[in-house]
Coordinates of C-alpha atoms in Angstrom, one line a residue:
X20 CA 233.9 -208.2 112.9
X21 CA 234.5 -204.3 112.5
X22 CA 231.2 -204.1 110.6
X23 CA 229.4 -205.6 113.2
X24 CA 230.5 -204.0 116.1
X25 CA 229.9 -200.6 114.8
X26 CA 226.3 -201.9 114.0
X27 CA 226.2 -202.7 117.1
X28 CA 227.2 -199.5 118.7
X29 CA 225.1 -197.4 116.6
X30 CA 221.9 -199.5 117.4
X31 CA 223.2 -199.2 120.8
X32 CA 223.3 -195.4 120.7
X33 CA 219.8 -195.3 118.8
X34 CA 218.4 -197.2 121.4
X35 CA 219.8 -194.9 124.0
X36 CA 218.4 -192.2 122.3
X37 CA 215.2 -193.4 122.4
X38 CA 214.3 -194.2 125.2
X39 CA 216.4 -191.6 127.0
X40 CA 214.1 -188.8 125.1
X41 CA 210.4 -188.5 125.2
X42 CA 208.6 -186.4 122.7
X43 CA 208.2 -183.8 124.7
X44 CA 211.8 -183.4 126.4
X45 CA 213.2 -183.2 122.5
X46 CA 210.4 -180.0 121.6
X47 CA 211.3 -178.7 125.1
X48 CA 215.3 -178.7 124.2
X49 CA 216.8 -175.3 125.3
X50 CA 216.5 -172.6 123.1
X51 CA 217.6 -169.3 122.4
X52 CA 214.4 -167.9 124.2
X53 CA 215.8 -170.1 127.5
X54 CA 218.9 -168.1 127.8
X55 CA 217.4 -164.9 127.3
X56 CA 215.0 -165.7 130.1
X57 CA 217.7 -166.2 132.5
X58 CA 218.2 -162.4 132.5
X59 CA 215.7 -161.3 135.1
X60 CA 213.9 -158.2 133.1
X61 CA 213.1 -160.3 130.2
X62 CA 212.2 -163.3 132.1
X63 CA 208.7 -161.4 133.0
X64 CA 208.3 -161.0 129.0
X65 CA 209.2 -165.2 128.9
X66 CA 206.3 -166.1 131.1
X67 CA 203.7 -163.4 130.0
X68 CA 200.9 -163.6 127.7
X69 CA 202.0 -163.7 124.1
X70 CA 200.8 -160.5 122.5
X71 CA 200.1 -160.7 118.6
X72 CA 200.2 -157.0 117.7
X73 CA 199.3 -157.3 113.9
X74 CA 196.0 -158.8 115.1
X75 CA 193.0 -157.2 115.2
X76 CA 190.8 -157.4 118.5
X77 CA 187.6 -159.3 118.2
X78 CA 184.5 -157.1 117.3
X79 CA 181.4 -158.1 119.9
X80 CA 179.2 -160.3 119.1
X81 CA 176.0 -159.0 117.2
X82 CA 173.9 -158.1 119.9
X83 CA 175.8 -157.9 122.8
X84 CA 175.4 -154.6 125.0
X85 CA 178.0 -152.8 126.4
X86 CA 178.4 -152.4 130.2
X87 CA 177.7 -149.0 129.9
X88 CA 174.3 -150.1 128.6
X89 CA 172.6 -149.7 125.3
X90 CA 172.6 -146.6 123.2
X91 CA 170.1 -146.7 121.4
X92 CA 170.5 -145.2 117.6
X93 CA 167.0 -144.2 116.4
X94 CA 166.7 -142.2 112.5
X95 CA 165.5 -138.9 113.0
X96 CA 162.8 -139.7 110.2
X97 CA 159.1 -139.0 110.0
X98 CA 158.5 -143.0 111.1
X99 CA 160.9 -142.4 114.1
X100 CA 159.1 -139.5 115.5
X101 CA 156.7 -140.6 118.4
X102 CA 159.4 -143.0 119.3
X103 CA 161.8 -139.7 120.0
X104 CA 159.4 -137.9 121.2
X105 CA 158.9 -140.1 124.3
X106 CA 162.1 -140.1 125.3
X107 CA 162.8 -138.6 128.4
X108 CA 165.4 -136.5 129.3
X109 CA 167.0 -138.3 132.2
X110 CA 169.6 -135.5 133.3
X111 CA 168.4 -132.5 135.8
X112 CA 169.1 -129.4 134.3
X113 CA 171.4 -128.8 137.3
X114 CA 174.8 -126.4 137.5
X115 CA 177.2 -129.0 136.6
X116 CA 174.9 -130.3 133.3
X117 CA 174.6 -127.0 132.0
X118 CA 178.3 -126.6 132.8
X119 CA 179.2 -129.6 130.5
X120 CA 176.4 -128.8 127.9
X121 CA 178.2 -125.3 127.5
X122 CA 181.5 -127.4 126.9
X123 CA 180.1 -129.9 124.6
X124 CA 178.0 -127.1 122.4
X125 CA 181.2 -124.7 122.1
X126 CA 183.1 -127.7 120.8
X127 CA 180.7 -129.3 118.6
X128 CA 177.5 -126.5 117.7
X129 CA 178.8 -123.2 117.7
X130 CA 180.6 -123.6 114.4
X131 CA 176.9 -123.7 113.1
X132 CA 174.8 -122.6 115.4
X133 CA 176.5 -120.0 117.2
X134 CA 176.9 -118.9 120.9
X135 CA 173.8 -117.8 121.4
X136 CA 171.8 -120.7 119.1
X137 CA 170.6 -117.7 116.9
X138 CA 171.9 -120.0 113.8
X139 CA 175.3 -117.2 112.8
X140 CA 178.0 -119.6 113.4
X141 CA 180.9 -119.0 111.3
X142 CA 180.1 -121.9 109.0
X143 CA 176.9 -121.1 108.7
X144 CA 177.4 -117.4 107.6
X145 CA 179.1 -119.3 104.6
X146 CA 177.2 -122.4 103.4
X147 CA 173.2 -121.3 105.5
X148 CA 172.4 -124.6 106.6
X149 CA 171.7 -124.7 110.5
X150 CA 168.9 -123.2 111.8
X151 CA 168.6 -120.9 114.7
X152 CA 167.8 -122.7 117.8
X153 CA 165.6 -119.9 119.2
X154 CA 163.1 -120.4 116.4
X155 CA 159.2 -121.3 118.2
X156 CA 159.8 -125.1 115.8
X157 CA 162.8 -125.4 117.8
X158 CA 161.6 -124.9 121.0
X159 CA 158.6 -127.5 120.0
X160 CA 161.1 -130.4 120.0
X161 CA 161.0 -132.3 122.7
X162 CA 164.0 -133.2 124.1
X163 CA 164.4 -136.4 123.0
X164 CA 164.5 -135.3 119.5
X165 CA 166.5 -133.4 120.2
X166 CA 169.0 -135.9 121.5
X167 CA 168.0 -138.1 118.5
X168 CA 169.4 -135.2 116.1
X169 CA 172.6 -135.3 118.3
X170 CA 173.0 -138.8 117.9
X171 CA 172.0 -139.6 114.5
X172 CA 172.2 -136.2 112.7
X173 CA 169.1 -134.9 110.7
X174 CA 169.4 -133.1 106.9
X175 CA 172.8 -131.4 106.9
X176 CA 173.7 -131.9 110.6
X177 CA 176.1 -134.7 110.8
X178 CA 176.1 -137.4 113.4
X179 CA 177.6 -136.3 116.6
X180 CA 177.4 -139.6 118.5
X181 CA 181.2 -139.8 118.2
X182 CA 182.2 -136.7 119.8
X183 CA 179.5 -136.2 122.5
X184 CA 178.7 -139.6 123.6
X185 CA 176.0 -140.7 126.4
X186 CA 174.4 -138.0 129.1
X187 CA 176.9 -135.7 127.3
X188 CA 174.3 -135.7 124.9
X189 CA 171.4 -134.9 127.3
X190 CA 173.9 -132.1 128.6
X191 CA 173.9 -129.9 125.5
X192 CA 169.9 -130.7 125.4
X193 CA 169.8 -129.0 128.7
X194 CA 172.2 -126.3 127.9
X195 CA 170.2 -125.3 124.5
X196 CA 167.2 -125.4 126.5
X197 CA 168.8 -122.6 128.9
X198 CA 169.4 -120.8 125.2
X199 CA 166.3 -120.9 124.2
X200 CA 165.4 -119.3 127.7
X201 CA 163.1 -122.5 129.5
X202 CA 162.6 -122.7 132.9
X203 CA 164.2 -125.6 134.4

């Protein structure tokens, strides 16, 4: 009679525990997370968003265009050349563009260029590969070429889309046009 009543019992508990606990209750059991959220500064960290800092961000989808809208990145090559060449400068050559062209082309050109765009920058005096900007081929270029060698780099010139991104671009355009003496 022992055997069976312990049988008994422990169907009885079984039974309890069964139907006493759904699925969900037994995942949900408290934690170690639980009773740290019950101190009030890291109960904000409990609820927020679960932050997974070895992943990487999603790159955008092929094609999308940023808010900022599309910047378009046109090879300075032979092909390319009426397409630069229409582009219009959309920034008045006002104070405050000329101010930030100055800033930009100390930064980025005068290594090779030089203050006054005569080409005797200090790394050109060494390695004589940027050309003076006050030749008459320079002031041919129109001023979307010009942009398009500022964004996509021509020959030696590297690619300064990084470091002077959007009208900052159109700035230093304006700016080397005041170099090159052109009426606004």
């Amino acid at each position: 009679m022992r055997f069976g009543l312990r049988t008994k019992l422990a169907v009885l508990v079984l039974a309890a525990a069964a139907v006493g606990c759904s699925r969900d209750a037994w995942q949900r059991s408290p934690g170690p997370d639980d009773v740290v959220a019950l101190v009030p500064w890291f109960a904000t960290m409990h609820r927020g968003l679960a932050i997974q800092p070895y992943k990487m961000p999603l790159e955008p989808v092929e094609g999308t265009v940023p808010i900022t809208g599309l910047d378009p990145l046109i090879p300075v090559i032979p092909a390319n050349y009426p397409v630069l060449d229409r582009i219009a400068n959309p920034a008045a050559r006002t104070a405050e563009s000329l101010e930030a062209g100055q800033k930009y082309y100390e930064i980025f050109c005068v290594p090779c260029h030089g203050a006054t765009g005569a080409g005797d920058g200090l790394v050109n005096a060494k390695l004589f590969i940027a050309p003076s900007l006050l030749t008459d081929r320079a002031k041919n270029l129109t001023d979307g070429m010009m942009y398009g060698i500022i964004r996509a780099g021509r020959g030696a010139m590297q690619s300064y889309a990084e470091g002077v991104r959007g009208d900052n671009r159109w700035h230093v355009v304006n700016y080397v046009r005041q170099l090159q003496g052109a009426s606004p």
